N, CA, C and O atoms as a DFTB+ gen file, in Angstrom:
768 C
 N C O
     1  1      90.284      96.994     108.469
     2  2      91.011      96.584     107.271
     3  2      90.378      97.306     106.088
     4  3      89.182      97.158     105.836
     5  1      91.152      98.064     105.385
     6  2      90.624      98.802     104.241
     7  2      90.776      97.985     102.973
     8  3      91.624      97.098     102.873
     9  1      89.928      98.310     102.007
    10  2      90.026      97.636     100.710
    11  2      91.349      98.022     100.083
    12  3      91.596      99.196      99.806
    13  1      92.182      97.054      99.865
    14  2      93.481      97.319      99.264
    15  2      93.667      96.388      98.084
    16  3      93.135      95.278      98.062
    17  1      94.419      96.846      97.110
    18  2      94.676      95.934      95.998
    19  2      95.685      94.874      96.430
    20  3      96.727      95.195      97.002
    21  1      95.376      93.636      96.159
    22  2      96.300      92.551      96.436
    23  2      97.011      92.230      95.131
    24  3      96.429      92.424      94.064
    25  1      98.256      91.743      95.178
    26  2      98.999      91.484      93.937
    27  2      98.224      90.659      92.919
    28  3      98.312      90.919      91.719
    29  1      97.472      89.675      93.378
    30  2      96.769      88.797      92.450
    31  2      95.588      89.500      91.780
    32  3      95.180      89.098      90.691
    33  1      95.033      90.536      92.401
    34  2      93.877      91.220      91.801
    35  2      94.246      91.853      90.470
    36  3      93.418      91.905      89.560
    37  1      95.466      92.330      90.344
    38  2      95.920      92.920      89.082
    39  2      96.036      91.861      87.989
    40  3      95.738      92.129      86.826
    41  1      96.469      90.662      88.362
    42  2      96.585      89.567      87.396
    43  2      95.203      89.191      86.890
    44  3      95.000      89.034      85.686
    45  1      94.253      89.046      87.804
    46  2      92.891      88.668      87.429
    47  2      92.278      89.739      86.535
    48  3      91.676      89.420      85.510
    49  1      92.426      91.007      86.913
    50  2      91.849      92.100      86.123
    51  2      92.455      92.159      84.724
    52  3      91.745      92.435      83.757
    53  1      93.744      91.905      84.605
    54  2      94.409      91.974      83.302
    55  2      93.949      90.855      82.371
    56  3      93.967      91.026      81.152
    57  1      93.543      89.731      82.915
    58  2      93.141      88.588      82.096
    59  2      91.707      88.713      81.584
    60  3      91.378      88.178      80.525
    61  1      90.867      89.404      82.319
    62  2      89.437      89.448      81.995
    63  2      89.201      90.382      80.816
    64  3      89.649      91.528      80.836
    65  1      88.501      89.904      79.784
    66  2      88.214      90.763      78.623
    67  2      87.325      91.944      79.018
    68  3      86.576      91.864      79.992
    69  1      87.411      93.028      78.267
    70  2      86.624      94.217      78.598
    71  2      85.240      94.195      77.955
    72  3      84.300      94.769      78.505
    73  1      85.099      93.546      76.805
    74  2      83.780      93.458      76.163
    75  2      82.838      92.639      77.028
    76  3      83.233      91.587      77.532
    77  1      81.598      93.093      77.216
    78  2      80.669      92.434      78.137
    79  2      80.400      90.977      77.792
    80  3      80.412      90.124      78.679
    81  1      80.157      90.675      76.516
    82  2      79.865      89.287      76.155
    83  2      81.095      88.400      76.350
    84  3      80.975      87.256      76.786
    85  1      82.252      88.919      76.031
    86  2      83.494      88.163      76.215
    87  2      83.779      87.965      77.713
    88  3      84.240      86.901      78.125
    89  1      83.502      88.989      78.512
    90  2      83.704      88.888      79.958
    91  2      82.760      87.848      80.558
    92  3      83.155      87.096      81.449
    93  1      81.504      87.800      80.073
    94  2      80.556      86.784      80.549
    95  2      81.071      85.382      80.225
    96  3      81.015      84.487      81.069
    97  1      81.567      85.193      79.016
    98  2      82.123      83.886      78.629
    99  2      83.328      83.522      79.493
   100  3      83.460      82.383      79.941
   101  1      84.194      84.486      79.719
   102  2      85.383      84.280      80.544
   103  2      84.971      83.835      81.945
   104  3      85.505      82.861      82.475
   105  1      84.009      84.561      82.547
   106  2      83.541      84.229      83.893
   107  2      82.878      82.857      83.930
   108  3      83.075      82.093      84.875
   109  1      82.087      82.543      82.893
   110  2      81.420      81.239      82.826
   111  2      82.453      80.117      82.717
   112  3      82.287      79.060      83.325
   113  1      83.510      80.341      81.951
   114  2      84.567      79.339      81.818
   115  2      85.300      79.127      83.138
   116  3      85.611      77.992      83.498
   117  1      85.577      80.206      83.859
   118  2      86.241      80.071      85.162
   119  2      85.373      79.268      86.130
   120  3      85.867      78.376      86.820
   121  1      84.079      79.587      86.177
   122  2      83.169      78.879      87.082
   123  2      83.073      77.401      86.703
   124  3      83.109      76.530      87.573
   125  1      82.951      77.124      85.420
   126  2      82.858      75.738      84.955
   127  2      84.151      74.982      85.238
   128  3      84.110      73.821      85.646
   129  1      85.290      75.622      85.029
   130  2      86.577      74.974      85.289
   131  2      86.745      74.694      86.777
   132  3      87.225      73.628      87.163
   133  1      86.350      75.646      87.607
   134  2      86.439      75.460      89.059
   135  2      85.648      74.212      89.477
   136  3      86.144      73.385      90.241
   137  1      84.427      74.085      88.976
   138  2      83.585      72.916      89.277
   139  2      84.225      71.629      88.759
   140  3      84.318      70.637      89.482
   141  1      84.659      71.656      87.515
   142  2      85.231      70.456      86.904
   143  2      86.506      70.019      87.615
   144  3      86.714      68.826      87.831
   145  1      87.360      70.971      87.980
   146  2      88.594      70.622      88.686
   147  2      88.290      70.066      90.075
   148  3      88.965      69.147      90.539
   149  1      87.275      70.622      90.737
   150  2      86.902      70.111      92.060
   151  2      86.363      68.687      91.956
   152  3      86.610      67.864      92.837
   153  1      85.631      68.396      90.887
   154  2      85.045      67.064      90.708
   155  2      86.025      66.040      90.161
   156  3      86.048      64.897      90.619
   157  1      86.844      66.440      89.177
   158  2      87.670      65.483      88.442
   159  2      89.168      65.713      88.569
   160  3      89.954      64.960      87.993
   161  1      89.578      66.727      89.301
   162  2      91.000      67.006      89.450
   163  2      91.584      67.668      88.209
   164  3      90.858      68.153      87.341
   165  1      92.889      67.676      88.150
   166  2      93.611      68.374      87.084
   167  2      93.366      67.779      85.704
   168  3      93.637      68.427      84.693
   169  1      92.861      66.563      85.653
   170  2      92.631      65.899      84.372
   171  2      91.240      66.162      83.800
   172  3      90.838      65.511      82.836
   173  1      90.511      67.098      84.373
   174  2      89.163      67.419      83.877
   175  2      89.237      67.753      82.384
   176  3      90.186      68.382      81.918
   177  1      88.230      67.323      81.662
   178  2      88.183      67.521      80.218
   179  2      87.901      68.977      79.860
   180  3      86.968      69.585      80.385
   181  1      88.714      69.530      78.962
   182  2      88.487      70.901      78.505
   183  2      87.179      70.999      77.728
   184  3      86.484      72.013      77.803
   185  1      86.845      69.955      76.989
   186  2      85.570      69.939      76.259
   187  2      84.397      69.996      77.230
   188  3      83.412      70.692      76.979
   189  1      84.501      69.262      78.343
   190  2      83.456      69.287      79.369
   191  2      83.350      70.675      79.991
   192  3      82.249      71.152      80.265
   193  1      84.477      71.313      80.210
   194  2      84.474      72.664      80.793
   195  2      83.773      73.635      79.844
   196  3      82.946      74.435      80.281
   197  1      84.091      73.573      78.572
   198  2      83.434      74.447      77.592
   199  2      81.931      74.177      77.554
   200  3      81.132      75.111      77.506
   201  1      81.550      72.906      77.577
   202  2      80.130      72.540      77.555
   203  2      79.419      73.085      78.791
   204  3      78.339      73.665      78.677
   205  1      80.012      72.905      79.965
   206  2      79.422      73.417      81.214
   207  2      79.241      74.935      81.160
   208  3      78.271      75.475      81.692
   209  1      80.177      75.605      80.516
   210  2      80.125      77.072      80.426
   211  2      79.161      77.543      79.354
   212  3      78.833      78.727      79.290
   213  1      78.703      76.624      78.511
   214  2      77.774      76.990      77.447
   215  2      78.455      77.689      76.280
   216  3      77.844      78.505      75.591
   217  1      79.736      77.361      76.062
   218  2      80.486      77.956      74.950
   219  2      81.172      76.836      74.164
   220  3      81.221      75.692      74.614
   221  1      81.685      77.171      73.017
   222  2      82.432      76.218      72.214
   223  2      83.870      76.112      72.688
   224  3      84.366      76.972      73.415
   225  1      84.527      75.048      72.267
   226  2      85.915      74.827      72.658
   227  2      86.823      75.939      72.126
   228  3      87.837      76.261      72.745
   229  1      86.461      76.523      70.983
   230  2      87.245      77.639      70.440
   231  2      87.236      78.835      71.369
   232  3      88.252      79.515      71.511
   233  1      86.107      79.104      72.003
   234  2      86.019      80.210      72.964
   235  2      86.903      79.932      74.171
   236  3      87.551      80.836      74.698
   237  1      86.927      78.666      74.610
   238  2      87.802      78.313      75.723
   239  2      89.254      78.603      75.349
   240  3      89.978      79.241      76.113
   241  1      89.677      78.135      74.179
   242  2      91.074      78.332      73.765
   243  2      91.402      79.791      73.462
   244  3      92.551      80.206      73.610
   245  1      90.420      80.564      73.046
   246  2      90.655      81.994      72.814
   247  2      90.973      82.699      74.139
   248  3      91.813      83.598      74.186
   249  1      90.298      82.285      75.205
   250  2      90.528      82.872      76.523
   251  2      91.713      82.254      77.248
   252  3      92.439      82.940      77.968
   253  1      91.903      80.949      77.053
   254  2      92.943      80.210      77.764
   255  2      93.654      79.313      76.755
   256  3      93.254      78.165      76.562
   257  1      94.708      79.823      76.107
   258  2      95.349      79.097      75.010
   259  2      95.972      77.751      75.411
   260  3      96.206      76.892      74.561
   261  1      96.236      77.578      76.712
   262  2      96.806      76.314      77.183
   263  2      96.065      75.865      78.447
   264  3      95.416      76.665      79.121
   265  1      96.174      74.592      78.744
   266  2      95.596      74.068      79.984
   267  2      96.197      74.791      81.184
   268  3      95.492      75.114      82.140
   269  1      97.493      75.041      81.129
   270  2      98.175      75.745      82.236
   271  2      97.597      77.145      82.433
   272  3      97.420      77.588      83.568
   273  1      97.302      77.846      81.332
   274  2      96.719      79.190      81.448
   275  2      95.369      79.124      82.154
   276  3      95.033      80.008      82.942
   277  1      94.599      78.081      81.874
   278  2      93.310      77.904      82.551
   279  2      93.531      77.608      84.033
   280  3      92.849      78.185      84.880
   281  1      94.464      76.724      84.359
   282  2      94.783      76.429      85.759
   283  2      95.169      77.704      86.498
   284  3      94.651      77.986      87.579
   285  1      96.082      78.474      85.908
   286  2      96.548      79.693      86.560
   287  2      95.412      80.687      86.778
   288  3      95.335      81.328      87.826
   289  1      94.537      80.814      85.793
   290  2      93.431      81.760      85.906
   291  2      92.435      81.340      86.979
   292  3      91.964      82.175      87.751
   293  1      92.115      80.057      87.031
   294  2      91.202      79.561      88.067
   295  2      91.828      79.769      89.439
   296  3      91.167      80.236      90.367
   297  1      93.086      79.427      89.560
   298  2      93.795      79.567      90.834
   299  2      93.833      81.029      91.265
   300  3      93.518      81.340      92.414
   301  1      94.211      81.923      90.370
   302  2      94.288      83.347      90.699
   303  2      92.908      83.905      91.044
   304  3      92.784      84.719      91.958
   305  1      91.878      83.480      90.330
   306  2      90.523      83.947      90.611
   307  2      90.060      83.483      91.992
   308  3      89.426      84.249      92.717
   309  1      90.368      82.247      92.361
   310  2      90.020      81.732      93.684
   311  2      90.733      82.521      94.777
   312  3      90.117      82.890      95.777
   313  1      92.011      82.778      94.595
   314  2      92.768      83.522      95.595
   315  2      92.241      84.954      95.687
   316  3      92.153      85.511      96.781
   317  1      91.895      85.548      94.557
   318  2      91.350      86.898      94.562
   319  2      90.054      86.943      95.377
   320  3      89.858      87.864      96.169
   321  1      89.172      85.964      95.190
   322  2      87.925      85.906      95.959
   323  2      88.220      85.708      97.446
   324  3      87.556      86.302      98.295
   325  1      89.202      84.883      97.757
   326  2      89.605      84.660      99.140
   327  2      90.100      85.956      99.776
   328  3      89.775      86.253     100.926
   329  1      90.877      86.715      99.036
   330  2      91.393      87.995      99.540
   331  2      90.274      89.010      99.748
   332  3      90.251      89.718     100.755
   333  1      89.357      89.079      98.804
   334  2      88.216      89.999      98.964
   335  2      87.396      89.643     100.201
   336  3      86.885      90.530     100.884
   337  1      87.268      88.346     100.490
   338  2      86.482      87.943     101.655
   339  2      87.127      88.415     102.955
   340  3      86.417      88.687     103.923
   341  1      88.437      88.519     103.001
   342  2      89.104      89.024     104.207
   343  2      88.659      90.452     104.498
   344  3      88.451      90.817     105.655
   345  1      88.517      91.246     103.468
   346  2      88.052      92.621     103.632
   347  2      86.601      92.627     104.118
   348  3      86.232      93.423     104.981
   349  1      85.772      91.722     103.550
   350  2      84.365      91.627     103.954
   351  2      84.224      91.214     105.422
   352  3      83.333      91.705     106.116
   353  1      85.093      90.317     105.902
   354  2      84.991      89.803     107.259
   355  2      85.647      90.705     108.299
   356  3      85.452      90.490     109.495
   357  1      86.403      91.688     107.888
   358  2      87.221      92.485     108.792
   359  2      86.419      93.236     109.856
   360  3      86.958      93.527     110.924
   361  1      85.160      93.555     109.599
   362  2      84.350      94.297     110.571
   363  2      83.785      93.410     111.679
   364  3      83.231      93.924     112.650
   365  1      83.912      92.116     111.554
   366  2      83.402      91.200     112.566
   367  2      84.333      91.174     113.779
   368  3      85.443      91.706     113.742
   369  1      83.862      90.551     114.840
   370  2      84.715      90.346     116.015
   371  2      85.947      89.570     115.569
   372  3      85.849      88.766     114.642
   373  1      87.115      89.781     116.201
   374  2      88.362      89.175     115.725
   375  2      88.312      87.664     115.490
   376  3      88.739      87.197     114.434
   377  1      87.800      86.894     116.448
   378  2      87.782      85.437     116.260
   379  2      86.822      85.042     115.151
   380  3      87.134      84.171     114.339
   381  1      85.659      85.674     115.112
   382  2      84.670      85.374     114.073
   383  2      85.216      85.714     112.686
   384  3      85.022      84.955     111.737
   385  1      85.900      86.860     112.571
   386  2      86.488      87.258     111.285
   387  2      87.527      86.241     110.838
   388  3      87.548      85.829     109.678
   389  1      88.389      85.839     111.767
   390  2      89.448      84.887     111.428
   391  2      88.863      83.537     111.015
   392  3      89.273      82.976     109.999
   393  1      87.914      83.010     111.784
   394  2      87.375      81.685     111.453
   395  2      86.524      81.714     110.189
   396  3      86.497      80.732     109.447
   397  1      85.833      82.814     109.931
   398  2      85.068      82.921     108.674
   399  2      86.031      82.889     107.492
   400  3      85.759      82.230     106.489
   401  1      87.153      83.597     107.605
   402  2      88.135      83.603     106.517
   403  2      88.776      82.222     106.371
   404  3      88.991      81.756     105.252
   405  1      89.079      81.573     107.477
   406  2      89.693      80.245     107.401
   407  2      88.732      79.221     106.806
   408  3      89.168      78.282     106.139
   409  1      87.429      79.388     107.037
   410  2      86.449      78.519     106.396
   411  2      86.501      78.698     104.877
   412  3      86.454      77.720     104.131
   413  1      86.599      79.953     104.425
   414  2      86.748      80.221     102.981
   415  2      88.060      79.636     102.470
   416  3      88.112      79.091     101.367
   417  1      89.123      79.749     103.272
   418  2      90.421      79.183     102.898
   419  2      90.299      77.668     102.724
   420  3      90.858      77.108     101.781
   421  1      89.581      77.009     103.618
   422  2      89.397      75.556     103.520
   423  2      88.667      75.207     102.223
   424  3      89.022      74.230     101.564
   425  1      87.658      75.985     101.849
   426  2      86.963      75.756     100.587
   427  2      87.870      75.978      99.391
   428  3      87.799      75.247      98.403
   429  1      88.710      76.972      99.482
   430  2      89.679      77.259      98.421
   431  2      90.656      76.095      98.234
   432  3      91.112      75.833      97.121
   433  1      90.971      75.403      99.323
   434  2      91.929      74.303      99.248
   435  2      91.461      73.197      98.305
   436  3      92.291      72.493      97.730
   437  1      90.156      73.030      98.135
   438  2      89.639      72.013      97.212
   439  2      90.118      72.320      95.793
   440  3      90.620      71.438      95.096
   441  1      89.959      73.571      95.373
   442  2      90.406      73.962      94.037
   443  2      91.925      73.922      93.945
   444  3      92.483      73.488      92.937
   445  1      92.589      74.377      95.001
   446  2      94.048      74.419      94.974
   447  2      94.632      73.026      94.762
   448  3      95.567      72.856      93.980
   449  1      94.092      72.042      95.448
   450  2      94.613      70.672      95.279
   451  2      94.499      70.228      93.833
   452  3      95.394      69.563      93.311
   453  1      93.404      70.594      93.186
   454  2      93.178      70.151      91.811
   455  2      94.168      70.776      90.836
   456  3      94.586      70.122      89.881
   457  1      94.548      72.029      91.062
   458  2      95.430      72.697      90.096
   459  2      96.877      72.781      90.560
   460  3      97.758      73.112      89.766
   461  1      97.138      72.487      91.823
   462  2      98.483      72.621      92.376
   463  2      99.509      71.811      91.592
   464  3     100.618      72.280      91.336
   465  1      99.129      70.590      91.214
   466  2     100.089      69.744      90.511
   467  2     100.480      70.335      89.162
   468  3     101.530      69.993      88.619
   469  1      99.646      71.220      88.615
   470  2      99.950      71.814      87.321
   471  2     100.779      73.092      87.458
   472  3     101.354      73.571      86.480
   473  1     100.838      73.639      88.664
   474  2     101.581      74.880      88.880
   475  2     102.845      74.606      89.673
   476  3     102.868      73.741      90.549
   477  1     103.871      75.332      89.367
   478  2     105.124      75.211      90.101
   479  2     105.125      76.247      91.216
   480  3     104.641      77.364      91.030
   481  1     105.670      75.877      92.383
   482  2     105.699      76.789      93.523
   483  2     106.402      78.102      93.206
   484  3     106.120      79.115      93.846
   485  1     107.285      78.109      92.260
   486  2     108.054      79.315      91.951
   487  2     107.444      80.148      90.824
   488  3     108.009      81.174      90.445
   489  1     106.304      79.726      90.283
   490  2     105.709      80.484      89.184
   491  2     105.275      81.866      89.665
   492  3     104.993      82.063      90.847
   493  1     105.226      82.798      88.753
   494  2     104.840      84.178      89.086
   495  2     103.438      84.216      89.685
   496  3     103.196      84.915      90.670
   497  1     102.526      83.469      89.094
   498  2     101.143      83.430      89.585
   499  2     101.113      82.875      91.007
   500  3     100.453      83.436      91.881
   501  1     101.822      81.781      91.236
   502  2     101.819      81.163      92.560
   503  2     102.374      82.130      93.599
   504  3     101.809      82.256      94.685
   505  1     103.456      82.804      93.289
   506  2     104.059      83.746      94.234
   507  2     103.132      84.934      94.511
   508  3     103.007      85.362      95.658
   509  1     102.486      85.465      93.478
   510  2     101.541      86.574      93.668
   511  2     100.358      86.131      94.521
   512  3      99.890      86.881      95.378
   513  1      99.881      84.924      94.289
   514  2      98.757      84.399      95.071
   515  2      99.147      84.216      96.529
   516  3      98.381      84.569      97.427
   517  1     100.307      83.679      96.765
   518  2     100.771      83.473      98.144
   519  2     100.905      84.821      98.855
   520  3     100.465      84.974      99.994
   521  1     101.507      85.784      98.185
   522  2     101.647      87.117      98.783
   523  2     100.301      87.750      99.082
   524  3     100.134      88.396     100.117
   525  1      99.343      87.570      98.189
   526  2      98.006      88.117      98.400
   527  2      97.311      87.464      99.585
   528  3      96.672      88.147     100.384
   529  1      97.433      86.141      99.706
   530  2      96.797      85.442     100.831
   531  2      97.370      85.901     102.163
   532  3      96.626      86.109     103.121
   533  1      98.669      86.059     102.230
   534  2      99.292      86.521     103.472
   535  2      98.884      87.966     103.778
   536  3      98.659      88.317     104.936
   537  1      98.789      88.790     102.753
   538  2      98.373      90.188     102.962
   539  2      96.916      90.282     103.378
   540  3      96.543      91.209     104.097
   541  1      96.089      89.352     102.947
   542  2      94.664      89.378     103.278
   543  2      94.379      88.741     104.632
   544  3      93.711      89.343     105.472
   545  1      94.874      87.538     104.848
   546  2      94.540      86.802     106.067
   547  2      95.425      87.107     107.254
   548  3      94.987      86.998     108.400
   549  1      96.663      87.488     106.995
   550  2      97.598      87.781     108.086
   551  2      97.074      88.819     109.064
   552  3      97.146      88.599     110.273
   553  1      96.547      89.947     108.586
   554  2      96.028      90.954     109.520
   555  2      94.845      90.451     110.363
   556  3      94.681      90.872     111.508
   557  1      94.030      89.562     109.806
   558  2      92.923      88.995     110.595
   559  2      93.473      88.168     111.755
   560  3      92.969      88.240     112.876
   561  1      94.516      87.382     111.471
   562  2      95.135      86.568     112.513
   563  2      95.816      87.452     113.558
   564  3      95.681      87.210     114.757
   565  1      96.543      88.468     113.111
   566  2      97.210      89.378     114.052
   567  2      96.201      90.096     114.947
   568  3      96.447      90.278     116.139
   569  1      95.078      90.500     114.382
   570  2      94.044      91.181     115.166
   571  2      93.459      90.228     116.205
   572  3      93.194      90.628     117.339
   573  1      93.254      88.954     115.814
   574  2      92.749      87.965     116.769
   575  2      93.772      87.719     117.886
   576  3      93.397      87.545     119.046
   577  1      95.048      87.704     117.540
   578  2      96.083      87.546     118.562
   579  2      96.097      88.753     119.503
   580  3      96.171      88.590     120.721
   581  1      96.027      89.960     118.941
   582  2      96.041      91.169     119.764
   583  2      94.818      91.263     120.671
   584  3      94.884      91.839     121.757
   585  1      93.697      90.690     120.216
   586  2      92.477      90.696     121.030
   587  2      92.498      89.598     122.093
   588  3      91.589      89.513     122.918
   589  1      93.540      88.757     122.071
   590  2      93.666      87.703     123.060
   591  2      92.812      86.474     122.791
   592  3      92.610      85.655     123.687
   593  1      92.303      86.333     121.556
   594  2      91.454      85.184     121.240
   595  2      92.167      84.129     120.404
   596  3      91.620      83.050     120.179
   597  1      93.373      84.422     119.942
   598  2      94.165      83.448     119.188
   599  2      95.536      83.314     119.843
   600  3      96.093      84.281     120.363
   601  1      96.065      82.099     119.804
   602  2      97.375      81.828     120.389
   603  2      98.433      82.754     119.806
   604  3      98.365      83.135     118.637
   605  1      99.400      83.107     120.624
   606  2     100.488      83.971     120.159
   607  2     101.783      83.191     119.944
   608  3     102.793      83.773     119.549
   609  1     101.767      81.888     120.198
   610  2     102.970      81.081     120.018
   611  2     103.025      80.428     118.644
   612  3     103.721      79.432     118.450
   613  1     102.294      80.989     117.700
   614  2     102.316      80.513     116.320
   615  2     102.234      81.717     115.403
   616  3     101.835      82.803     115.824
   617  1     102.611      81.521     114.147
   618  2     102.486      82.617     113.188
   619  2     101.464      82.236     112.118
   620  3     100.926      81.129     112.131
   621  1     101.203      83.151     111.203
   622  2     100.180      82.935     110.189
   623  2     100.525      81.755     109.277
   624  3      99.636      81.017     108.852
   625  1     101.802      81.580     108.980
   626  2     102.226      80.432     108.176
   627  2     101.891      79.121     108.862
   628  3     101.453      78.173     108.210
   629  1     102.093      79.056     110.184
   630  2     101.718      77.860     110.944
   631  2     100.220      77.589     110.812
   632  3      99.796      76.450     110.615
   633  1      99.433      78.652     110.923
   634  2      97.983      78.516     110.866
   635  2      97.529      78.000     109.496
   636  3      96.692      77.102     109.415
   637  1      98.084      78.568     108.424
   638  2      97.704      78.102     107.092
   639  2      98.099      76.644     106.876
   640  3      97.348      75.885     106.263
   641  1      99.253      76.250     107.367
   642  2      99.676      74.855     107.226
   643  2      98.750      73.920     108.009
   644  3      98.434      72.824     107.545
   645  1      98.318      74.352     109.192
   646  2      97.384      73.561     109.979
   647  2      96.086      73.337     109.206
   648  3      95.624      72.204     109.074
   649  1      95.506      74.413     108.700
   650  2      94.241      74.303     107.972
   651  2      94.430      73.515     106.676
   652  3      93.586      72.692     106.320
   653  1      95.524      73.762     105.979
   654  2      95.793      73.019     104.740
   655  2      95.944      71.528     105.030
   656  3      95.441      70.695     104.275
   657  1      96.631      71.189     106.116
   658  2      96.803      69.789     106.475
   659  2      95.487      69.129     106.833
   660  3      95.231      67.992     106.439
   661  1      94.652      69.835     107.578
   662  2      93.352      69.288     107.971
   663  2      92.471      69.070     106.746
   664  3      91.775      68.059     106.652
   665  1      92.499      70.004     105.821
   666  2      91.606      69.909     104.661
   667  2      92.182      69.075     103.525
   668  3      91.517      68.882     102.507
   669  1      93.407      68.577     103.682
   670  2      94.035      67.800     102.605
   671  2      93.449      66.410     102.464
   672  3      93.641      65.756     101.438
   673  1      92.751      65.958     103.461
   674  2      92.176      64.619     103.416
   675  2      90.788      64.647     102.778
   676  3      90.179      65.709     102.648
   677  1      90.305      63.496     102.389
   678  2      88.959      63.399     101.820
   679  2      87.940      63.299     102.957
   680  3      88.165      62.590     103.938
   681  1      86.841      63.999     102.823
   682  2      85.768      63.964     103.809
   683  2      84.515      63.404     103.160
   684  3      84.338      63.493     101.945
   685  1      83.650      62.828     103.982
   686  2      82.408      62.277     103.445
   687  2      81.488      63.373     102.934
   688  3      80.726      63.160     101.990
   689  1      81.557      64.551     103.559
   690  2      80.755      65.689     103.110
   691  2      81.300      66.965     103.741
   692  3      82.219      66.922     104.559
   693  1      80.724      68.101     103.353
   694  2      81.183      69.391     103.878
   695  2      80.964      69.505     105.380
   696  3      81.757      70.150     106.067
   697  1      79.914      68.898     105.899
   698  2      79.641      68.965     107.335
   699  2      80.767      68.302     108.131
   700  3      81.177      68.810     109.175
   701  1      81.256      67.184     107.642
   702  2      82.363      66.521     108.325
   703  2      83.614      67.388     108.271
   704  3      84.317      67.531     109.272
   705  1      83.893      67.969     107.102
   706  2      85.050      68.865     106.975
   707  2      84.936      70.025     107.952
   708  3      85.916      70.388     108.603
   709  1      83.746      70.610     108.059
   710  2      83.537      71.743     108.963
   711  2      83.759      71.339     110.424
   712  3      84.343      72.104     111.192
   713  1      83.300      70.145     110.815
   714  2      83.497      69.676     112.200
   715  2      84.980      69.491     112.504
   716  3      85.466      69.924     113.548
   717  1      85.691      68.846     111.588
   718  2      87.119      68.597     111.804
   719  2      87.893      69.920     111.847
   720  3      88.798      70.084     112.665
   721  1      87.540      70.853     110.976
   722  2      88.193      72.159     110.995
   723  2      87.908      72.880     112.315
   724  3      88.814      73.489     112.883
   725  1      86.681      72.824     112.810
   726  2      86.330      73.465     114.080
   727  2      87.143      72.873     115.229
   728  3      87.591      73.602     116.113
   729  1      87.334      71.562     115.218
   730  2      88.139      70.908     116.257
   731  2      89.579      71.418     116.201
   732  3      90.172      71.728     117.234
   733  1      90.136      71.503     114.996
   734  2      91.511      71.999     114.840
   735  2      91.628      73.448     115.292
   736  3      92.602      73.819     115.947
   737  1      90.644      74.264     114.947
   738  2      90.708      75.686     115.321
   739  2      90.526      75.893     116.817
   740  3      90.968      76.908     117.356
   741  1      89.880      74.943     117.500
   742  2      89.821      75.027     118.962
   743  2      91.218      75.043     119.561
   744  3      91.441      75.656     120.605
   745  1      92.157      74.373     118.906
   746  2      93.542      74.376     119.379
   747  2      94.275      75.678     119.100
   748  3      95.339      75.924     119.668
   749  1      93.723      76.506     118.240
   750  2      94.315      77.812     117.907
   751  2      93.789      78.889     118.844
   752  3      94.450      79.900     119.078
   753  1      92.617      78.667     119.366
   754  2      91.962      79.670     120.198
   755  2      92.706      79.806     121.530
   756  3      93.062      78.806     122.153
   757  1      92.934      81.026     121.953
   758  2      93.632      81.292     123.211
   759  2      92.716      81.000     124.387
   760  3      91.498      81.159     124.299
   761  1      93.320      80.570     125.488
   762  2      92.568      80.375     126.716
   763  2      91.730      79.117     126.749
   764  3      90.809      79.019     127.560
   765  1      92.013      78.171     125.910
   766  2      91.239      76.918     125.899
   767  2      91.980      75.854     126.646
   768  3      91.499      74.726     126.753
């Protein structure tokens, strides 16, 4: 799998300021928002996000003029990282590459749940993110199928829905989530 631009990477790059200090603030705000949304959901306080990032509320609004703009940016940044990880995992054995990416996908689902209610399925950002995820993870799944380690009676959409459904519930901790995901993926593995 070669490094390829995914549709969402262009959105993320266009949003990030070019000045180094502004880019640092932008990145700090994204990281703080990701944490706050994971902890408090879509209702996380913008003031708390600015405080966590070590910037003033004016800096937050300069980068993200609306709450929706912040949601979209966090969501696009998460999907971009997920897509980059597919390229990083591509050199591994097919099953290992697929499960490593699906583990990242499960982690991404935490952020997605928090911002999903604020985004519409038909929004430009949502569509670009979906296309990027399929372009990144789909080839890993196809390679695992071709290697005979993943079932061939399902498609990539089925697989994402399975993982999304498994991770949609609350877990006591990450270890429990990982165990439940491993059990579900055993059903995806060929020859079991």
